[in-house]
Coordinates of C-alpha atoms in Angstrom, one line a residue:
Chain A
M297 CA 110.9 69.9 105.7
V298 CA 113.1 68.0 103.3
E299 CA 115.5 70.1 101.3
S300 CA 115.0 70.7 97.6
D301 CA 116.3 68.6 94.8
V302 CA 116.4 71.7 92.7
S303 CA 118.7 74.5 93.5
M304 CA 119.3 77.5 91.3
S305 CA 122.5 79.4 91.7
R306 CA 121.5 82.9 91.0
S307 CA 118.8 85.2 89.8
S308 CA 119.8 84.9 86.1
E309 CA 117.3 85.3 83.3
S310 CA 116.9 81.6 83.1
T311 CA 116.4 81.4 86.8
R312 CA 113.7 84.0 86.6
R313 CA 112.0 82.2 83.7
G314 CA 112.2 78.9 85.5
A315 CA 110.8 80.3 88.6
R316 CA 107.9 82.0 86.8
L317 CA 107.0 78.8 85.0
R318 CA 107.1 76.9 88.3
L319 CA 105.0 79.5 90.0
L320 CA 102.4 79.4 87.3
Q321 CA 102.4 75.6 87.4
M322 CA 101.9 75.6 91.1
H323 CA 99.1 78.1 91.1
Y324 CA 97.5 76.4 88.1
E325 CA 97.6 72.9 89.6
S326 CA 96.2 74.1 92.8
C327 CA 93.7 76.4 91.1
V328 CA 94.8 79.4 93.2
G329 CA 94.8 83.1 92.4
H330 CA 97.0 85.9 93.8
I331 CA 99.2 85.4 90.7
G332 CA 99.6 89.0 89.7
G333 CA 101.1 90.2 93.0
N334 CA 103.4 87.1 93.1
L335 CA 104.7 87.8 89.6
S336 CA 105.3 91.4 90.4
C337 CA 107.7 90.7 93.3
L338 CA 109.3 87.5 92.2
D339 CA 112.3 89.1 90.6
V340 CA 113.0 91.0 93.8
L341 CA 112.8 87.9 95.9
L342 CA 115.0 85.9 93.6
E343 CA 117.7 88.5 93.6
L344 CA 117.4 89.1 97.4
F345 CA 117.7 85.4 98.3
H346 CA 120.3 84.4 95.7
E347 CA 122.5 87.5 95.6
R348 CA 121.9 89.9 98.4
M349 CA 121.1 88.1 101.7
C350 CA 124.1 87.0 103.7
S351 CA 124.2 84.3 106.4
G352 CA 122.2 85.5 109.4
D353 CA 120.2 88.0 107.4
Q354 CA 116.4 87.7 107.9
F355 CA 113.5 88.2 105.7
V356 CA 109.9 89.1 106.5
L357 CA 107.2 88.9 103.8
S358 CA 104.7 91.6 104.9
K359 CA 102.6 91.1 101.7
G360 CA 101.7 87.6 102.7
H361 CA 99.6 87.1 99.6
A362 CA 102.8 86.7 97.8
A363 CA 103.5 83.4 99.6
G364 CA 103.7 81.6 96.3
A365 CA 106.6 83.8 95.1
L366 CA 108.3 83.2 98.4
Y367 CA 107.8 79.4 98.3
I368 CA 109.2 79.4 94.7
T369 CA 112.2 81.4 95.8
L370 CA 112.9 79.1 98.7
W371 CA 112.4 76.1 96.3
S372 CA 115.0 77.7 94.0
K373 CA 117.3 78.0 96.9
G374 CA 116.9 74.3 97.8
L375 CA 115.0 75.1 101.0
I376 CA 111.6 73.6 99.9
S377 CA 111.5 70.3 98.0
E378 CA 109.7 69.7 94.8
A379 CA 107.5 67.2 96.6
H380 CA 106.4 69.8 99.2
L381 CA 105.9 72.4 96.5
S382 CA 103.4 70.1 94.8
T383 CA 101.3 70.2 98.1
F384 CA 100.8 74.0 97.8
H385 CA 97.3 75.0 98.9
R386 CA 96.1 71.5 99.3
D387 CA 94.8 69.7 102.4
G388 CA 97.6 68.7 104.8
T389 CA 100.1 71.2 103.3
L390 CA 102.6 73.3 105.1
L391 CA 102.4 75.7 102.2
S392 CA 99.2 77.5 102.8
G393 CA 98.0 80.4 100.7
H394 CA 99.7 82.8 103.1
P395 CA 102.9 81.9 104.9
P396 CA 102.6 79.6 107.9
A397 CA 103.8 80.2 111.5
S398 CA 106.3 77.4 111.5
G399 CA 107.7 74.4 109.6
V400 CA 109.1 76.1 106.5
P401 CA 112.7 77.2 106.5
G402 CA 113.0 80.8 105.4
V403 CA 109.5 81.7 106.5
T404 CA 109.9 83.7 109.7
F405 CA 106.3 84.8 110.4
A406 CA 102.8 83.9 109.4
T407 CA 101.6 87.0 107.5
G408 CA 98.6 87.7 105.3
S409 CA 96.7 90.3 107.2
L410 CA 98.4 93.4 105.8
G411 CA 100.3 95.9 108.0
H412 CA 102.0 93.4 110.3
G413 CA 105.3 92.7 108.7
L414 CA 107.1 95.9 109.2
S415 CA 106.7 95.9 113.0
L416 CA 107.9 92.3 113.0
A417 CA 110.9 93.1 111.0
A418 CA 111.6 96.2 113.2
G419 CA 111.6 93.9 116.2
L420 CA 114.1 91.5 114.6
A421 CA 116.2 94.5 113.5
L422 CA 116.1 96.0 117.0
S423 CA 117.1 92.7 118.6
S424 CA 120.6 93.0 117.2
R425 CA 121.1 96.0 119.5
W426 CA 121.3 93.7 122.4
L427 CA 122.2 90.4 120.8
G428 CA 125.1 92.0 119.0
S429 CA 124.5 90.3 115.7
P430 CA 125.0 92.3 112.6
E431 CA 122.2 90.9 110.5
T432 CA 120.3 92.9 108.0
V433 CA 116.6 92.4 108.1
Y434 CA 114.7 92.7 104.8
C435 CA 111.0 93.4 104.7
L436 CA 108.9 93.2 101.5
T437 CA 105.7 95.2 101.6
S438 CA 103.0 95.8 99.0
D439 CA 102.1 99.3 98.0
G440 CA 98.4 99.1 99.0
E441 CA 99.5 97.9 102.4
W442 CA 100.6 101.4 103.2
N443 CA 96.9 102.2 103.6
E444 CA 97.3 100.5 107.0
G445 CA 98.0 102.8 109.9
S446 CA 100.2 100.2 111.5
M447 CA 102.7 100.6 108.7
W448 CA 103.2 104.2 109.6
E449 CA 103.4 103.3 113.3
A450 CA 106.2 100.9 112.4
L451 CA 108.0 103.4 110.1
I452 CA 107.9 106.1 112.8
F453 CA 109.3 103.5 115.3
A454 CA 112.0 102.2 113.0
T455 CA 113.1 105.7 112.1
H456 CA 113.2 106.9 115.6
Q457 CA 115.1 103.9 116.8
D458 CA 117.5 104.4 113.9
L459 CA 117.2 100.8 112.7
N460 CA 119.7 101.2 109.8
N461 CA 120.0 97.4 109.6
L462 CA 116.4 97.3 108.2
V463 CA 115.7 97.4 104.5
V464 CA 112.1 98.0 103.5
I465 CA 111.3 97.1 99.9
M466 CA 108.0 98.1 98.5
D467 CA 106.6 96.1 95.6
Q468 CA 105.1 99.1 93.9
N469 CA 102.9 97.5 91.3
G470 CA 100.3 100.2 91.5
L471 CA 97.2 97.9 92.0
Q472 CA 95.5 96.9 95.2
G473 CA 92.5 94.9 96.1
F474 CA 89.7 96.8 94.4
G475 CA 91.4 99.6 92.4
S476 CA 94.6 101.3 91.7
T477 CA 96.7 102.7 94.5
Q478 CA 96.2 106.1 92.9
D479 CA 92.4 105.8 92.9
V480 CA 92.0 104.2 96.3
A481 CA 94.3 106.2 98.6
D482 CA 96.9 108.2 96.6
L483 CA 100.1 108.4 98.5
S484 CA 102.1 110.2 95.8
P485 CA 104.6 111.6 95.9
L486 CA 105.6 108.5 97.8
A487 CA 109.4 108.9 97.8
E488 CA 109.1 112.5 99.1
K489 CA 106.9 111.2 102.0
F490 CA 109.6 108.8 103.1
R491 CA 112.3 111.4 102.6
S492 CA 110.4 113.8 104.8
F493 CA 111.1 111.3 107.6
G494 CA 114.8 111.9 106.9
L495 CA 115.1 108.5 105.3
T496 CA 117.2 107.4 102.3
V497 CA 115.0 106.3 99.5
L498 CA 116.1 104.3 96.4
E499 CA 113.8 104.2 93.5
V500 CA 114.5 101.1 91.3
D501 CA 113.1 99.1 88.5
G502 CA 111.8 95.9 90.2
H503 CA 112.5 93.9 87.1
A504 CA 115.9 95.2 86.1
D505 CA 118.9 92.9 85.8
N506 CA 120.2 94.3 89.1
I507 CA 117.4 95.6 91.3
L508 CA 118.8 96.0 94.7
P509 CA 122.2 97.5 95.7
A510 CA 124.9 95.1 96.8
P511 CA 125.6 95.4 100.5
N512 CA 128.8 97.4 99.8
E513 CA 126.9 99.7 97.5
I514 CA 124.2 100.7 100.0
P515 CA 124.6 104.4 100.7
D516 CA 125.2 105.5 104.3
H517 CA 121.9 106.1 105.8
R518 CA 120.1 106.7 109.1
G519 CA 117.1 104.6 110.0
P520 CA 115.6 102.0 107.6
L521 CA 116.6 102.1 104.0
I522 CA 113.6 102.4 101.7
V523 CA 113.6 100.8 98.3
L524 CA 110.7 101.6 96.1
A525 CA 110.7 98.9 93.5
K526 CA 108.5 99.8 90.5
T527 CA 107.0 96.6 89.3
V528 CA 104.3 95.3 87.0
K529 CA 101.5 93.2 88.4
G530 CA 101.4 89.9 86.5
K531 CA 104.9 90.6 85.1
G532 CA 105.8 88.3 82.2
V533 CA 102.3 87.2 81.1
S534 CA 100.7 89.6 78.7
F535 CA 97.1 89.1 79.6
M536 CA 97.9 89.5 83.3
E537 CA 100.1 92.5 83.2
N538 CA 98.7 95.6 85.0
R539 CA 95.3 93.9 85.4
M540 CA 93.7 94.1 88.8
E541 CA 91.6 90.9 88.3
W542 CA 94.8 88.8 88.4
H543 CA 95.0 89.6 92.1
Y544 CA 92.3 87.0 92.4
L545 CA 91.8 84.8 89.4
P546 CA 93.1 81.3 89.0
L547 CA 94.3 80.2 85.6
K548 CA 92.1 78.3 83.2
S549 CA 93.8 75.6 81.1
E550 CA 94.0 77.6 77.9
Q551 CA 95.3 80.6 79.9
Y552 CA 97.9 78.5 81.5
A553 CA 99.0 77.1 78.1
Q554 CA 99.3 80.6 76.7
A555 CA 101.2 81.9 79.7
R556 CA 103.6 79.0 79.4
L557 CA 104.1 79.7 75.8
E558 CA 104.9 83.4 76.4
L559 CA 107.3 82.6 79.2
E560 CA 109.1 79.8 77.2
Q561 CA 109.6 82.0 74.2
Chain B
M189 CA 100.1 96.7 142.5
R190 CA 102.1 98.8 140.0
R191 CA 104.7 99.5 142.6
A192 CA 105.1 95.8 143.4
F193 CA 105.3 95.1 139.7
C194 CA 108.0 97.7 139.2
D195 CA 110.0 96.5 142.2
G196 CA 109.7 92.9 141.2
L197 CA 110.8 93.5 137.6
T198 CA 113.6 95.8 138.7
Q199 CA 115.0 92.7 140.5
Q200 CA 115.1 91.0 137.1
A201 CA 116.7 94.0 135.3
Q202 CA 120.0 92.4 135.0
R203 CA 118.7 89.5 132.9
N204 CA 120.4 90.2 129.5
D205 CA 117.4 88.7 127.6
F206 CA 114.9 91.0 129.3
V207 CA 113.5 94.0 127.3
F208 CA 110.6 96.1 128.4
L209 CA 108.6 98.2 126.1
T210 CA 105.9 100.6 127.2
G211 CA 103.2 102.3 125.1
D212 CA 104.1 105.7 126.6
L213 CA 102.7 104.9 130.0
G214 CA 104.3 104.3 133.4
Y215 CA 104.7 107.9 134.7
A216 CA 105.2 107.9 138.5
A217 CA 105.3 104.1 138.5
L218 CA 108.0 102.6 136.3
E219 CA 110.9 105.1 136.6
T220 CA 112.9 102.8 138.8
L221 CA 112.7 100.0 136.3
R222 CA 113.6 102.4 133.5
E223 CA 116.7 103.5 135.4
A224 CA 117.7 99.9 136.2
M225 CA 117.3 98.6 132.6
G226 CA 118.9 101.4 130.7
S227 CA 118.6 100.9 126.9
R228 CA 116.5 97.7 127.4
F229 CA 113.6 99.9 128.6
L230 CA 112.0 101.4 125.6
N231 CA 109.2 103.8 125.2
A232 CA 107.7 102.7 121.9
G233 CA 105.2 105.5 121.8
V234 CA 101.4 105.6 121.5
A235 CA 101.3 102.9 118.9
E236 CA 100.1 99.6 120.3
Q237 CA 99.8 97.7 117.1
N238 CA 103.5 98.3 116.5
L239 CA 104.3 97.6 120.1
V240 CA 103.0 94.1 119.9
G241 CA 104.5 93.5 116.5
V242 CA 107.9 94.7 117.6
S243 CA 107.7 92.5 120.7
A244 CA 107.0 89.5 118.4
G245 CA 110.2 90.2 116.4
L246 CA 112.2 90.6 119.6
A247 CA 110.9 87.3 121.0
K248 CA 111.5 85.5 117.7
A249 CA 115.2 86.7 118.0
G250 CA 115.4 85.1 121.4
L251 CA 114.7 88.0 123.8
R252 CA 112.1 88.1 126.5
P253 CA 110.0 91.1 125.8
W254 CA 107.4 92.6 128.2
I255 CA 105.0 95.1 126.9
Y256 CA 103.0 97.5 129.0
S257 CA 100.0 99.8 128.7
I258 CA 96.6 100.5 130.2
A259 CA 94.8 97.2 129.8
P260 CA 92.2 98.0 127.1
F261 CA 94.8 99.8 125.0
L262 CA 96.8 96.6 124.9
Y263 CA 94.4 93.8 124.3
A264 CA 91.7 95.5 122.2
R265 CA 93.5 97.9 119.9
P266 CA 96.2 95.4 118.7
F267 CA 94.1 92.3 119.1
E268 CA 95.1 91.0 115.6
Q269 CA 98.8 91.5 116.4
I270 CA 98.3 89.5 119.6
R271 CA 96.4 86.8 117.6
N272 CA 98.7 86.6 114.6
D273 CA 102.1 87.8 115.7
L274 CA 102.2 86.4 119.3
C275 CA 99.8 83.5 119.5
L276 CA 100.2 81.9 116.1
H277 CA 103.9 81.7 116.8
R278 CA 103.6 80.9 120.5
L279 CA 106.1 83.6 121.3
P280 CA 106.8 84.2 125.0
V281 CA 105.8 87.9 125.3
V282 CA 104.3 89.1 128.5
V283 CA 101.4 91.5 127.7
V284 CA 100.9 93.6 130.9
G285 CA 97.6 95.3 131.1
N286 CA 97.3 97.7 134.0
G287 CA 93.9 98.5 135.5
G288 CA 92.0 95.3 135.0
G289 CA 88.2 95.5 135.3
Y290 CA 87.0 98.9 136.4
G291 CA 90.4 99.8 137.7
Y292 CA 90.6 103.2 136.0
G293 CA 87.2 104.0 137.6
V294 CA 85.9 107.4 136.8
M295 CA 88.4 107.9 134.0
G296 CA 85.6 106.3 132.0
A297 CA 84.5 103.3 130.0
T298 CA 87.2 103.6 127.4
H299 CA 89.7 102.8 130.1
H300 CA 88.0 99.8 131.6
A301 CA 88.9 96.2 130.8
I302 CA 85.9 94.1 131.6
E303 CA 86.2 91.7 128.7
D304 CA 89.9 91.4 128.5
Y305 CA 90.7 87.8 129.5
G306 CA 87.6 86.4 127.9
V307 CA 88.7 87.9 124.6
L308 CA 92.3 86.8 125.0
L309 CA 91.5 83.3 126.1
T310 CA 89.8 82.6 122.8
L311 CA 93.4 82.6 121.4
S312 CA 95.3 79.5 121.2
G313 CA 98.2 79.2 123.6
M314 CA 97.4 82.3 125.6
T315 CA 97.7 82.2 129.4
V316 CA 96.2 84.7 131.8
Q317 CA 97.6 85.6 135.2
I318 CA 95.6 87.7 137.6
P319 CA 97.5 88.3 140.8
A320 CA 95.4 89.2 143.8
F321 CA 97.9 90.6 146.2
D322 CA 101.0 92.8 145.8
R323 CA 103.1 90.1 147.3
D324 CA 102.0 87.7 144.5
L325 CA 104.2 89.5 142.1
E326 CA 107.4 88.6 143.9
S327 CA 107.0 84.9 143.0
L328 CA 104.9 85.3 139.9
L329 CA 107.2 87.7 137.9
P330 CA 110.2 85.4 137.8
Q331 CA 108.0 82.5 136.7
L332 CA 106.8 84.5 133.7
F333 CA 110.4 84.6 132.3
E334 CA 110.0 80.8 131.9
A335 CA 106.8 81.0 130.0
T336 CA 106.7 79.1 126.7
G337 CA 104.1 81.2 125.1
P338 CA 102.3 84.5 125.4
V339 CA 101.0 85.6 128.8
Y340 CA 98.5 88.3 129.6
L341 CA 99.2 89.8 133.1
R342 CA 96.2 91.7 134.4
L343 CA 97.2 94.1 137.1
G344 CA 94.8 95.5 139.5
L345 CA 94.6 97.0 143.0
G346 CA 95.9 94.5 145.6
E347 CA 93.7 94.5 148.7
Q348 CA 95.4 92.5 151.4
P349 CA 93.6 92.4 154.8
D350 CA 95.7 93.4 157.8
N351 CA 97.2 90.7 160.0
V352 CA 96.8 87.9 157.5
Q353 CA 99.3 86.4 155.1
P354 CA 98.0 85.0 151.8
P355 CA 99.3 81.7 150.7
D356 CA 102.0 81.7 148.1
Y357 CA 100.9 82.5 144.5
Q358 CA 99.0 79.6 143.0
P359 CA 96.4 79.2 140.3
W360 CA 93.9 78.3 143.1
R361 CA 94.2 79.3 146.7
K362 CA 91.9 78.8 149.6
L363 CA 92.0 81.9 151.6
M364 CA 89.4 81.4 154.3
A365 CA 87.3 78.6 155.7
G366 CA 83.6 79.0 156.2
S367 CA 80.5 76.9 156.1
A368 CA 77.8 79.2 154.6
G369 CA 78.8 78.2 151.1
T370 CA 81.7 78.6 148.7
L371 CA 82.8 81.8 147.2
I372 CA 85.3 81.9 144.3
A373 CA 86.7 85.3 143.5
V374 CA 88.9 86.0 140.5
G375 CA 92.1 88.1 141.3
P376 CA 92.1 91.2 143.5
L377 CA 88.4 90.9 144.3
A378 CA 89.3 88.1 146.6
G379 CA 91.3 90.3 148.9
G380 CA 88.5 92.7 149.5
Y381 CA 86.1 89.9 150.3
W382 CA 88.6 88.3 152.6
R383 CA 89.1 91.6 154.5
D384 CA 85.3 92.3 154.8
L385 CA 84.2 88.7 155.7
V386 CA 86.9 87.4 157.8
A387 CA 85.5 88.9 161.0
L388 CA 82.3 86.9 160.7
D389 CA 81.8 83.7 162.5
P390 CA 82.8 80.8 160.2
S391 CA 79.3 79.5 160.3
Q392 CA 78.1 82.8 158.9
R393 CA 80.6 83.2 156.1
P394 CA 81.5 81.3 153.0
S395 CA 84.8 79.6 152.4
L396 CA 86.8 81.8 150.0
W397 CA 88.9 80.7 147.1
C398 CA 91.0 82.9 144.9
L399 CA 91.5 82.0 141.3
S400 CA 94.4 83.7 139.5
T401 CA 95.4 81.6 136.4
L402 CA 93.3 81.0 133.3
P403 CA 92.4 78.9 131.5
I404 CA 91.5 76.6 134.2
G405 CA 91.9 72.8 134.1
A406 CA 90.3 70.4 136.5
L407 CA 89.0 71.9 139.7
P408 CA 91.1 71.3 142.8
E409 CA 90.0 68.2 144.6
E410 CA 89.6 70.0 147.8
L411 CA 87.2 72.5 146.1
V412 CA 85.2 69.7 144.5
A413 CA 84.9 67.9 147.9
E414 CA 83.8 71.2 149.5
L415 CA 81.2 71.9 146.9
R416 CA 79.7 68.4 147.5
Q417 CA 79.3 69.5 151.1
T418 CA 78.2 73.2 150.8
R419 CA 76.2 72.8 147.6
K420 CA 76.2 76.5 147.2
L421 CA 78.6 78.4 145.1
V422 CA 79.0 82.1 144.3
I423 CA 81.5 83.1 141.6
A424 CA 82.5 86.7 141.5
E425 CA 84.6 88.4 138.8
E426 CA 85.2 91.8 137.5
H427 CA 84.6 90.7 133.9
V428 CA 81.5 90.2 131.8
A429 CA 79.8 86.8 131.8
Q430 CA 80.7 86.0 128.2
G431 CA 84.1 84.4 128.2
S432 CA 84.3 84.5 132.0
A433 CA 86.1 82.3 134.4
G434 CA 82.8 81.5 135.9
H435 CA 81.6 79.8 132.8
S436 CA 84.8 77.7 132.7
I437 CA 84.3 76.7 136.3
M438 CA 80.8 75.6 135.6
V439 CA 82.0 73.5 132.7
Q440 CA 84.5 71.9 134.9
M441 CA 81.8 71.2 137.6
L442 CA 79.8 69.4 135.0
R443 CA 82.9 67.4 134.0
S444 CA 83.4 66.5 137.7
G445 CA 79.9 65.3 138.0
L446 CA 79.0 68.0 140.4
G447 CA 75.3 68.1 140.3
G448 CA 72.9 69.8 142.7
V449 CA 75.1 72.8 143.4
S450 CA 73.4 76.1 143.3
V451 CA 75.6 78.5 141.3
D452 CA 75.3 82.3 141.5
H453 CA 77.6 84.1 139.0
V454 CA 78.2 87.7 139.7
T455 CA 80.0 89.6 136.9
A456 CA 80.7 93.0 135.5
V457 CA 77.6 94.2 133.7
G458 CA 78.8 97.4 132.1
Y459 CA 77.1 100.6 133.1
P460 CA 73.6 99.8 134.3
S461 CA 72.9 103.4 135.5
G462 CA 74.6 105.0 132.6
T463 CA 76.8 106.9 135.0
Y464 CA 80.5 106.6 136.0
G465 CA 82.4 106.5 139.2
S466 CA 85.2 104.9 141.1
Q467 CA 86.0 101.2 140.8
R468 CA 84.2 100.8 144.1
F469 CA 81.1 102.5 142.5
H470 CA 81.1 100.2 139.5
R471 CA 81.6 97.1 141.6
K472 CA 78.6 98.0 143.7
E473 CA 76.5 98.7 140.6
C474 CA 77.4 95.2 139.5
G475 CA 76.8 93.6 142.9
L476 CA 80.4 92.8 143.2
D477 CA 80.9 94.7 146.5
S478 CA 81.4 92.7 149.7
A479 CA 78.0 93.5 151.1
S480 CA 76.2 92.3 148.0
I481 CA 78.3 89.2 147.8
R482 CA 77.6 88.5 151.5
G483 CA 73.9 88.9 150.7
R484 CA 74.1 86.2 148.1
F485 CA 74.7 83.8 151.0
T486 CA 72.4 85.2 153.6
E487 CA 69.5 85.6 151.2
G488 CA 70.4 82.6 149.1
E489 CA 67.2 80.7 149.9
Q490 CA 65.1 83.5 148.5
R491 CA 66.8 83.7 145.1

């Protein structure tokens, strides 16, 4: 893949706005949904890739339906070109609706069926035990994804193996496929559940100026670090915010115009 | 075969890219390997979905993971992880299923693996190895460290006849000559047939071929030539007909223009009596025992 002609330096407000606009444009031009859950995690991804991840660090997108947000983030880092971005979700693209198995720098695994990413990330994190590399592995999950038993299998494993080079970030937007997380399978109190494993849990605002702790600010911890990022599904577009239907809907032209207007203001 | 498996892998224990993960199985079988590998032998617990996913992460990082469990627990429960995490990425993980076919006998149907390789061969890039004899593992295991994609290794009970030496491990091996027809057996079944039929006069017994690697490509030329002569083929496998090696063989026969060959395909058929027993019991119920197979040749004209 050709490198991008656009590279943004950090996850500033203007970067966030530019990324949101480009994400909406990409989804609108391709007539693709899944916008709400992309907008909820975009700020986390931008900060992670621009300000937190170091050389050698790895990222696994367990909530594969946020592929658009990942592509936009990689575009903002110069890893995906504008030309490639314009192929999103079209015939012959590398940028499928969920991340592909190969061909896109920064995409480690094909994901999309929920409940896979944490085990994959745990394997990457575990490999450093024998390969001696000090990388941190970041894994972004959705909140509804924790309905999957495999997530808990992975958590038990990562905790028992004391994978403290693994950071698990949950995009806690409170809405899943056909209802709210509270109504479908309430896991509250979520932080307490993770803490009962003996894990360190950070509860953060997923849209704050600084969302994730800097590497030197991460508290000492055993096992994976859990970051519960409270987010808003459809963040930044008034008629999408906290609306479940924007898990699915593509934008109509008038909606796209309104969304652009809101974001440009 | 588990002992040969353990011994063979123990010889590879010093490879620094080799990691072995078990789904909490291997008691009284894998202790030697565990001791030899130290921290690179991991009991990942009773969590097969995670086991496969973790192995994908390890392989992505450049390691050579082998994962182990009772066969059905490892191909059926985490099928999606094998499909997505291993096969889509063509990662060289060796998935070791112990007790292929009815290997776990009277332990019951949940422990049997009679549709394992058919299911797995639907996946792109998957290779299946079904060694027939314990000694096969000596040469096969080192080869699997060179695999460029996922491999399913189906372990069974090796049945090597006394006083014979099988040819070295190959996808196809001719074990015994005979002129009563041609018998192709998949994996360990071949050893039992060899043992039970070798004493017959060559004119009264079939030639015996052992198939161990799937998917198959073109049939060996010697086999094609033989079938043109014998015009009678029996294929035996401890696997259901759907997705079977036999169906692949028949496709290859058509591609080779092999017409006029009578084909008898003997497969696992589940639990026809509704009762359970040893592997030998289930083979007999399916007509996979040596006497039934021999009958396919002696009574062939009546079928």
